[in-house]
Coordinates of C-alpha atoms in Angstrom, one line a residue:
M1 CA 115.1 87.6 132.4
K2 CA 117.6 84.7 132.7
G3 CA 118.9 84.0 129.3
I4 CA 118.4 83.6 125.5
V5 CA 115.6 81.0 126.0
D6 CA 113.5 83.7 127.6
L7 CA 113.7 85.6 124.2
K8 CA 111.5 83.0 122.4
E9 CA 108.9 85.4 121.6
V10 CA 111.3 87.6 119.8
F11 CA 112.5 84.5 117.7
R12 CA 108.9 83.7 117.0
Y13 CA 108.2 87.0 115.1
G14 CA 111.7 87.8 114.0
A15 CA 112.0 91.6 112.9
F16 CA 108.3 92.0 113.6
S17 CA 109.2 91.9 117.3
L18 CA 110.8 95.3 117.2
P19 CA 108.3 97.0 119.6
A20 CA 108.7 94.4 122.2
V21 CA 112.5 94.5 121.8
N22 CA 112.5 98.3 122.2
Y23 CA 110.3 97.9 125.2
M24 CA 112.5 95.2 126.8
L25 CA 115.7 97.1 126.2
L26 CA 114.4 99.8 128.6
E27 CA 113.8 97.2 131.4
E28 CA 116.4 97.4 134.2
N29 CA 116.2 93.6 134.9
L30 CA 117.4 92.6 131.3
S31 CA 120.6 90.7 131.5
K32 CA 123.7 92.0 129.6
E33 CA 123.8 89.0 127.5
C34 CA 120.2 89.3 126.4
R35 CA 120.6 93.1 125.8
E36 CA 123.6 92.4 123.5
I37 CA 121.7 89.8 121.6
L38 CA 118.8 92.1 121.0
C39 CA 121.1 94.9 119.9
V40 CA 122.7 92.5 117.4
L41 CA 119.2 91.5 116.0
K42 CA 118.1 95.1 115.6
L43 CA 121.3 95.8 113.5
A44 CA 120.5 92.9 111.3
W45 CA 116.8 93.8 111.0
K46 CA 117.9 97.2 109.6
G47 CA 120.2 95.4 107.1
N48 CA 123.4 96.6 108.9
F49 CA 125.0 93.1 108.6
K50 CA 128.7 94.2 108.7
E51 CA 128.1 96.1 111.9
A52 CA 126.1 93.1 113.3
V53 CA 129.0 90.7 112.7
Q54 CA 131.4 93.1 114.4
R55 CA 129.1 93.3 117.4
I56 CA 128.8 89.5 117.6
D57 CA 132.6 89.1 117.6
K58 CA 132.7 91.6 120.5
V59 CA 130.0 89.8 122.4
L60 CA 131.6 86.4 121.9
R61 CA 134.7 87.4 123.7
S62 CA 132.8 87.6 127.0
C63 CA 129.9 85.2 126.4
K64 CA 129.6 82.4 129.0
S65 CA 126.3 80.9 127.8
E66 CA 126.8 77.9 125.3
A67 CA 123.3 78.5 123.9
A68 CA 124.0 82.2 123.3
K69 CA 127.4 81.3 121.7
Y70 CA 125.8 79.0 119.2
F71 CA 123.0 81.3 118.5
L72 CA 125.3 84.2 117.8
L73 CA 127.7 82.1 115.6
A74 CA 124.7 80.8 113.5
N75 CA 123.6 84.4 112.9
K76 CA 127.2 85.4 112.0
L77 CA 127.3 82.7 109.4
A78 CA 124.0 84.1 107.9
F79 CA 125.0 87.7 108.1
L80 CA 128.4 87.0 106.5
K81 CA 126.6 85.3 103.5
Y82 CA 124.4 88.4 103.1
T83 CA 127.6 90.5 102.8
G84 CA 129.0 88.1 100.1
K85 CA 131.4 86.1 102.4
V86 CA 131.2 82.4 102.8
D87 CA 132.7 80.9 106.0
M88 CA 132.9 77.2 105.4
N89 CA 134.9 76.7 108.7
L90 CA 132.0 78.2 110.8
Y91 CA 129.6 76.2 108.8
R92 CA 131.4 72.9 109.6
Y93 CA 131.9 73.9 113.2
L94 CA 128.1 74.4 113.8
K95 CA 127.2 71.4 111.9
R96 CA 129.7 69.2 113.9
N97 CA 128.3 70.6 117.2
L98 CA 124.6 70.2 116.5
P99 CA 124.2 67.1 118.9
K100 CA 125.8 69.3 121.8
M101 CA 123.1 72.1 121.5
S102 CA 119.9 72.4 123.4
K103 CA 116.8 71.7 121.3
S104 CA 115.6 75.3 121.0
I105 CA 119.0 76.5 119.8
R106 CA 119.6 73.5 117.6
D107 CA 116.3 74.0 115.7
T108 CA 117.3 77.5 114.9
V109 CA 120.8 76.5 113.8
I110 CA 119.6 73.7 111.6
V111 CA 117.4 76.2 109.7
T112 CA 120.4 78.5 109.2
L113 CA 122.6 75.7 108.0
I114 CA 120.1 74.5 105.4
N115 CA 119.5 78.0 104.2
F116 CA 123.3 78.4 103.9
E117 CA 123.4 75.2 101.7
A118 CA 120.5 76.6 99.6
S119 CA 122.7 79.6 98.6
G120 CA 124.7 77.3 96.3
I121 CA 127.1 75.8 98.8
K122 CA 127.7 72.0 98.0
P123 CA 128.9 70.2 101.0
L124 CA 129.8 66.5 101.0
R125 CA 126.9 65.8 103.2
K126 CA 123.9 68.1 103.7
V127 CA 122.4 68.8 107.1
R128 CA 120.0 66.2 108.1
V129 CA 116.6 67.4 109.3
W130 CA 116.1 66.1 112.9
K131 CA 112.9 64.4 113.7
N132 CA 111.8 66.9 116.2
N133 CA 108.5 68.7 117.0
Y134 CA 109.5 72.2 115.8
R135 CA 107.9 75.4 116.9
K136 CA 105.7 76.9 114.1
S137 CA 108.1 79.7 113.5
T138 CA 111.0 77.4 113.2
L139 CA 109.1 75.1 111.0
S140 CA 108.0 77.8 108.6
F141 CA 111.7 78.8 108.1
L142 CA 112.7 75.1 107.8
Y143 CA 110.2 74.6 104.9
L144 CA 111.6 77.9 103.3
S145 CA 115.2 76.7 103.6
L146 CA 114.3 73.3 102.2
A147 CA 112.4 74.9 99.3
R148 CA 115.4 77.0 98.4
R149 CA 117.7 73.9 98.6
K150 CA 115.4 71.9 96.4
A151 CA 115.0 74.9 93.9
N152 CA 118.8 75.2 93.8
S153 CA 119.0 71.5 92.7
G154 CA 116.3 71.9 90.0
R155 CA 113.5 70.2 91.8
L156 CA 110.9 72.9 91.3
S157 CA 107.7 71.0 91.9
E158 CA 109.0 69.8 95.4
A159 CA 110.3 73.3 96.2
A160 CA 106.9 74.9 95.3
H161 CA 105.2 72.5 97.9
D162 CA 107.7 73.7 100.6
Y163 CA 107.3 77.3 99.6
I164 CA 103.5 77.0 100.1
Q165 CA 103.9 75.3 103.5
A166 CA 106.3 78.1 104.6
Y167 CA 103.9 80.7 103.5
R168 CA 100.9 79.0 105.2
L169 CA 102.6 78.5 108.5
S170 CA 104.2 82.0 108.5
R171 CA 100.8 83.6 107.9
E172 CA 99.5 81.8 111.0
I173 CA 102.1 83.2 113.4
P174 CA 102.6 85.9 111.6
H175 CA 106.2 86.1 110.5
P176 CA 106.5 88.8 107.9
T177 CA 110.1 88.0 106.8
C178 CA 109.0 84.3 105.9
I179 CA 105.7 85.5 104.4
V180 CA 107.3 87.8 102.0
S181 CA 110.4 85.6 101.3
S182 CA 108.4 82.5 100.5
L183 CA 106.2 84.4 98.0
N184 CA 109.0 86.2 96.4
D185 CA 111.3 83.2 96.2
L186 CA 108.6 81.0 94.6
A187 CA 107.8 83.8 92.0
W188 CA 111.5 84.2 91.1
D189 CA 112.0 80.5 90.7
I190 CA 108.9 80.0 88.3
K191 CA 109.1 83.3 86.4
E192 CA 110.6 81.6 83.3
K193 CA 108.0 78.7 83.1
H194 CA 105.0 80.5 84.6
P195 CA 105.4 84.3 84.2
R196 CA 101.7 85.2 84.8
L197 CA 101.5 83.2 88.0
A198 CA 105.0 84.5 89.1
H199 CA 103.8 88.1 88.6
V200 CA 100.6 87.5 90.8
L201 CA 102.9 85.8 93.5
S202 CA 105.3 88.8 93.3
Q203 CA 102.5 91.3 93.6
R204 CA 101.1 89.5 96.8
A205 CA 104.6 89.4 98.3
I206 CA 104.8 93.3 97.8
F207 CA 101.4 93.6 99.3
W208 CA 102.5 91.9 102.5
L209 CA 105.7 93.9 102.4
G210 CA 103.7 97.1 102.4
Y211 CA 101.4 95.7 105.1
Y212 CA 104.1 94.6 107.6
R213 CA 107.0 96.9 106.9
E214 CA 107.5 100.7 106.8
E215 CA 110.8 100.2 105.0
P216 CA 111.7 97.0 103.1
G217 CA 115.1 96.7 104.7
N218 CA 116.5 93.2 104.1
L219 CA 113.4 92.3 102.0
F220 CA 114.1 94.9 99.3
G221 CA 114.8 92.1 96.8
A222 CA 111.0 91.6 96.7
L223 CA 110.8 95.1 94.9
D224 CA 113.6 94.1 92.6
T225 CA 111.6 90.9 91.6
L226 CA 108.5 92.8 90.7
F227 CA 110.4 95.5 88.8
V228 CA 112.2 92.8 86.7
M229 CA 108.9 91.0 85.9
E230 CA 107.1 94.2 84.9
K231 CA 110.0 95.3 82.7
D232 CA 109.9 91.9 81.0
M233 CA 106.1 92.2 80.5
N234 CA 106.3 95.9 79.3
S235 CA 103.8 96.6 82.0
P236 CA 102.7 100.3 82.4
F237 CA 102.6 99.7 86.2
I238 CA 106.3 99.6 86.4
H239 CA 106.3 103.4 86.9
S240 CA 104.5 103.0 90.2
T241 CA 107.0 100.2 91.2
A242 CA 109.9 102.6 90.2
H243 CA 108.4 105.4 92.0
I244 CA 108.1 103.3 95.3
I245 CA 111.8 102.1 94.9
V246 CA 113.2 105.6 94.6
S247 CA 111.0 106.9 97.4
L248 CA 112.3 104.3 100.0
P249 CA 115.7 104.0 101.6
V250 CA 117.7 101.8 99.3
P251 CA 120.2 99.3 100.7
E252 CA 123.7 99.4 99.2
D253 CA 123.3 96.2 97.4
Y254 CA 120.3 97.7 95.4
L255 CA 121.9 100.9 94.2
S256 CA 121.9 99.6 90.6
L257 CA 118.2 98.9 91.0
F258 CA 117.7 102.5 92.1
K259 CA 119.5 103.8 89.0
K260 CA 117.4 101.6 86.7
A261 CA 114.1 102.6 88.5
K262 CA 114.8 106.3 88.2
K263 CA 114.5 106.0 84.4
F264 CA 110.8 104.9 84.8
V265 CA 109.7 107.5 87.3
L266 CA 106.9 109.7 85.8
D267 CA 107.2 113.4 85.3
Y268 CA 103.6 114.5 85.9
T269 CA 104.0 118.2 85.0
R270 CA 106.1 117.9 81.8
S271 CA 104.4 119.3 78.7
I272 CA 107.2 119.9 76.3
Y273 CA 110.2 117.8 75.3
P274 CA 113.5 118.4 73.3
N275 CA 113.5 116.8 69.9
T276 CA 116.6 114.6 70.3
S277 CA 117.9 112.2 67.6
Q278 CA 116.9 109.2 69.8
L279 CA 113.3 110.5 69.9
R280 CA 113.3 111.0 66.1
R281 CA 114.5 107.5 65.5
Y282 CA 111.7 106.1 67.7
I283 CA 109.1 108.2 66.0
K284 CA 110.4 107.2 62.5
R285 CA 110.4 103.4 63.4
V286 CA 107.2 103.1 65.4
A287 CA 104.8 106.1 66.0
W288 CA 104.0 108.2 62.9
K289 CA 102.3 106.0 60.4
G290 CA 98.6 106.7 59.8
K291 CA 98.5 109.4 62.4
S292 CA 96.7 112.7 62.1
L293 CA 99.5 114.9 61.7
S294 CA 100.4 116.9 58.5
S295 CA 103.3 115.6 56.3
K296 CA 105.1 118.9 56.8
G297 CA 104.7 118.5 60.6
I298 CA 106.1 115.1 60.6
S299 CA 108.9 116.1 58.2
D300 CA 109.9 119.0 60.4
I301 CA 110.2 116.7 63.4
L302 CA 112.2 114.0 61.7
K303 CA 114.6 116.5 60.1
G304 CA 115.1 118.2 63.5
K305 CA 113.7 121.6 62.4
T306 CA 111.2 121.4 65.2
K307 CA 113.4 121.8 68.3
M308 CA 110.8 121.2 70.9
I309 CA 107.9 118.8 70.8
R310 CA 104.7 119.4 72.7
A311 CA 103.1 116.6 74.7
D312 CA 99.8 116.6 72.7
T313 CA 101.9 116.1 69.5
I314 CA 103.6 113.1 70.9
R315 CA 100.3 111.7 72.0
R316 CA 99.0 112.0 68.3
L317 CA 102.0 110.1 67.2
L318 CA 101.6 107.2 69.6
T319 CA 100.6 103.7 68.6
S320 CA 98.5 101.5 70.9
D321 CA 101.5 99.6 72.0
V322 CA 104.4 101.3 73.7
D323 CA 107.2 99.2 75.2
A324 CA 109.3 99.9 78.3
W325 CA 112.3 100.7 76.0
A326 CA 110.7 103.7 74.3
R327 CA 112.2 107.2 74.7
F328 CA 111.2 108.9 77.9
P329 CA 108.8 111.5 76.3
V330 CA 106.9 108.7 74.6
W331 CA 106.9 106.6 77.7
N332 CA 105.8 109.6 79.9
E333 CA 102.9 110.6 77.7
W334 CA 101.7 107.0 77.4
I335 CA 101.5 106.5 81.1
K336 CA 99.7 109.8 81.6
M337 CA 97.1 108.7 79.0
E338 CA 96.7 105.4 81.0
I339 CA 96.1 107.3 84.2
E340 CA 93.4 109.4 82.4
L341 CA 91.6 106.3 81.0
K342 CA 91.5 104.7 84.4
F343 CA 90.4 107.9 86.1
K344 CA 87.4 108.2 83.7
E345 CA 86.0 104.9 85.0
L346 CA 86.3 105.9 88.7
P347 CA 83.3 108.1 89.4
E348 CA 80.8 105.4 88.7
K349 CA 82.7 102.9 90.8
L350 CA 83.1 105.3 93.7
K351 CA 79.2 105.9 93.6
E352 CA 78.8 102.3 94.5
F353 CA 80.5 102.9 97.9
P354 CA 78.4 104.3 100.9
F355 CA 79.6 107.9 101.9
H356 CA 81.3 106.5 105.1
Q357 CA 83.2 103.9 103.0
R358 CA 84.4 106.7 100.6
Q359 CA 85.7 108.6 103.5
I360 CA 87.7 105.7 104.7
L361 CA 89.0 104.9 101.2
F362 CA 90.1 108.6 100.8
L363 CA 91.7 108.8 104.2
S364 CA 93.5 105.4 104.1
T365 CA 94.8 106.2 100.6
Y366 CA 96.2 109.5 101.8
M367 CA 97.7 107.9 104.8
A368 CA 99.4 105.2 102.7
F369 CA 100.9 107.4 100.0
L370 CA 104.6 107.9 100.0
D371 CA 104.6 111.2 98.1
R372 CA 101.5 113.5 98.6
E373 CA 102.8 117.0 98.5
F374 CA 100.4 117.7 95.7
L375 CA 97.4 117.3 98.0
S376 CA 98.8 118.1 101.5
R377 CA 98.0 121.8 101.8
K378 CA 95.2 122.1 104.5
E379 CA 92.8 123.9 102.2
R380 CA 93.3 121.5 99.2
L381 CA 93.0 118.4 101.5
K382 CA 89.9 119.7 103.3
K383 CA 88.2 120.6 99.9
A384 CA 88.9 117.1 98.4
Y385 CA 87.5 115.4 101.6
T386 CA 84.3 117.5 101.9
L387 CA 83.5 116.9 98.2
L388 CA 83.3 113.2 98.6
E389 CA 79.6 113.4 99.2
D390 CA 79.1 114.7 95.6
I391 CA 81.2 112.4 93.4
E392 CA 80.9 114.6 90.3
S393 CA 82.2 117.6 92.1
F394 CA 84.9 115.4 93.6
A395 CA 85.9 114.1 90.2
D396 CA 86.0 117.5 88.6
F397 CA 88.2 118.9 91.5
M398 CA 90.6 115.8 91.2
A399 CA 90.8 115.9 87.4
K400 CA 93.0 119.0 87.3
D401 CA 96.4 117.1 87.8
H402 CA 97.7 113.7 86.8
R403 CA 98.8 113.2 90.4
T404 CA 95.4 113.7 92.0
M405 CA 93.9 111.6 89.2
E406 CA 96.3 108.7 90.1
F407 CA 95.3 109.3 93.8
V408 CA 91.7 108.7 92.9
V409 CA 92.5 105.5 91.1
S410 CA 94.5 104.3 94.0
M411 CA 91.5 104.8 96.2
V412 CA 89.9 101.8 94.5
K413 CA 93.1 99.9 93.4
A414 CA 96.5 101.0 94.3
H415 CA 100.0 99.6 93.8
P416 CA 100.3 96.4 96.0
F417 CA 102.8 98.2 98.3
I418 CA 100.4 101.1 98.8
E419 CA 97.4 98.7 99.1
G420 CA 99.2 96.8 101.9
R421 CA 99.8 100.1 103.7
K422 CA 96.1 101.0 103.1
E423 CA 94.9 97.7 104.6
A424 CA 97.1 98.2 107.7
V425 CA 95.6 101.7 108.6
K426 CA 92.1 100.6 107.8
K427 CA 92.2 98.4 110.9
A428 CA 92.3 101.7 112.9
L429 CA 89.9 103.8 110.8
E430 CA 87.2 101.1 110.4
R431 CA 86.9 100.8 114.2
M432 CA 86.0 104.4 114.6
K433 CA 82.3 105.1 114.2
R434 CA 81.2 107.7 111.7
R435 CA 81.0 110.6 114.2
K436 CA 84.4 109.7 115.7
L437 CA 85.9 109.4 112.2
E438 CA 84.7 112.9 111.3
R439 CA 86.2 114.3 114.5
F440 CA 89.5 112.5 113.9
T441 CA 89.7 113.6 110.3
L442 CA 88.9 117.3 111.0
K443 CA 91.7 117.4 113.5
Y444 CA 94.0 115.5 111.3
I445 CA 93.6 117.9 108.5
E446 CA 94.4 120.8 110.7
M447 CA 97.8 119.3 111.7
K448 CA 101.2 120.0 110.1
E449 CA 102.1 117.5 107.3
S450 CA 105.2 116.2 109.3
D451 CA 102.8 115.5 112.3
R452 CA 100.3 113.8 110.0
K453 CA 103.1 111.5 108.7
L454 CA 104.1 110.5 112.2
L455 CA 100.4 109.7 113.1
D456 CA 100.0 107.8 109.8
R457 CA 102.9 105.5 110.8
F458 CA 101.5 105.1 114.2
L459 CA 98.2 104.0 112.9
R460 CA 99.6 101.8 110.3
N461 CA 101.6 100.0 113.0
Y462 CA 98.5 99.7 115.1
G463 CA 97.0 97.7 112.2
R464 CA 100.0 95.6 111.7
Y465 CA 100.0 94.6 115.5
Y466 CA 96.3 94.1 115.7
G467 CA 95.8 90.5 117.2
V468 CA 99.6 89.9 117.7
R469 CA 100.5 88.6 121.2
F470 CA 104.1 89.1 122.5
G471 CA 103.8 87.1 125.8
I472 CA 104.5 90.4 127.8
R473 CA 102.1 93.2 128.4
L474 CA 103.3 96.5 127.0
K475 CA 102.9 99.7 128.8
G476 CA 103.2 103.3 128.0
P477 CA 102.1 106.9 128.5
D478 CA 98.5 107.6 129.6
V479 CA 97.8 109.7 126.5
V480 CA 97.9 106.4 124.5
R481 CA 95.2 105.0 126.6
E482 CA 93.1 108.2 126.2
F483 CA 93.6 108.0 122.4
A484 CA 92.4 104.4 122.5
K485 CA 89.4 105.2 124.5
K486 CA 88.4 108.3 122.5
Y487 CA 88.5 106.5 119.1
H488 CA 87.5 103.1 120.3
L489 CA 90.8 101.4 119.5
K490 CA 92.5 98.4 121.2
I491 CA 95.1 99.4 123.7
Q492 CA 97.9 96.6 123.2
P493 CA 98.2 97.3 119.4
L494 CA 98.6 101.0 120.2
F495 CA 101.3 100.4 122.7
A496 CA 103.0 98.2 120.1
A497 CA 102.7 101.0 117.6
F498 CA 104.1 103.4 120.2
W499 CA 107.2 101.2 120.9
C500 CA 107.8 100.8 117.1
E501 CA 109.4 104.3 117.4
E502 CA 113.1 103.7 118.6
D503 CA 113.9 107.4 119.1
G504 CA 112.7 108.9 122.4
R505 CA 112.4 112.3 120.9
V506 CA 110.0 110.9 118.2
R507 CA 107.9 109.1 120.9
R508 CA 107.6 112.4 122.8
R509 CA 106.5 114.2 119.7
L510 CA 103.9 111.4 119.1
E511 CA 102.7 111.9 122.7
R512 CA 102.1 115.6 121.8
I513 CA 100.2 114.7 118.7
L514 CA 98.0 112.2 120.5
R515 CA 97.3 114.8 123.1
H516 CA 96.1 117.2 120.4
M517 CA 93.9 114.4 119.0
V518 CA 92.2 113.7 122.3
L519 CA 91.7 117.3 123.5
Y520 CA 88.0 118.4 123.3
N521 CA 87.4 121.4 121.1
L522 CA 84.7 124.2 122.1
I523 CA 81.9 122.5 120.4
E524 CA 82.5 119.1 122.1
I525 CA 82.9 120.8 125.4
A526 CA 79.5 122.5 124.9
I527 CA 77.9 119.1 124.0
L528 CA 79.4 117.5 127.2
F529 CA 78.0 120.4 129.3
V530 CA 74.5 119.9 127.8
M531 CA 74.7 116.2 128.5
V532 CA 75.7 116.9 132.2
E533 CA 73.0 119.3 132.7
K534 CA 70.4 116.8 131.3

């Protein structure tokens, strides 16, 4: 590998090229310059922009390639902006030297400069878009940067056109960062004038975020956008968004969002609440008129004689409309009632799906959930799975807990982030024929929960990289090939999923898990012997 130009496939997919980068970093013939650039990119993809800038400064001291130098400086300009620093001198330097750059590097730098201008910087003269035949990945980000620049100057209609072009092109590549950013930025820009459309776009951005990313990283702002919109709309679904926010690694810039989200996280098991003065004020203002509660009961609550209020009492006091500013006990019970209402509709809907499809819905939902301790015990998980054939029995079993009820609701329609993760893992599950899926599931249930989670991530990544071409042929352990053959899966997406794991110890544990999944049990061995005899 000679230089930065040879990394064009990495630039094409952005952070989505992580497995190819991990694989290349283990190659002995990778030049020191390329190795350093890849390490810088990995830091940025994780959101470690300060550390990435420090590494760029270190690399630049010994960098001999002009192309690599300009590429690193352009990234430094972007990374500094993400940390809240504006380096106008570096911006002017890059802009002045555009004619000296090779075409491939100049295209990348132009996009960075336009994006820099879109953040509110007002130079005397804006960067001119060169009349070149841009690569699709560069063109998608060019449209995104132009859209941001136009939106910043109040030209929303023109900006919307460029956002749509950025989304369309980035979907064809695919380039997840541009896909999510184009939808999220457009949603944010139009939320005042078109709140309903903005909400739909924001949800779609979160779907693709869940589909392509295990952790949001530098795209965490998309969750912030959805949270703000759902709060403004008094949407009951904000509790799901809040739960996802607090369940993921939160970048430092979004710690205030984390604190806000915690207030909306549901307490599924709470059945009694302290009668606080704030709760009494809310009840007096909104929730008690015309409700089936004795005058003495209401009086005791409002005077503070009743020290603790039961959940069913709060439910009887609720009106049909509860806003997001309600006291937590009122909010908590309202959301639980919403879950119950949705759950009642589900048995009939699930009956419409063939049994095999129900199995895939159940398993893909379990493999997509962030928090599933309520169902993870082997006996409980196996019981729920085996009851899928009899929907009434399945519904009775899952109706005992609000968490399991919400799980069933998510089988049909989950939060967009979870729905994206479901769609990714389905790419693997739907390739398994019914008998293969049965064998896979039975072995899967018998595993430790920590091993299940690693296998879940592996199969989600398989779905994410299905159909993606890196320009290099990935290789890996033989057990990955055996797993592909046993469960009728494609080998290259599996190797990509394998190399998504950066820690060698995790990859070795994954090999052990895959070995468990491909080993024949006694029944399968007996069947094979019969087949051989025949």
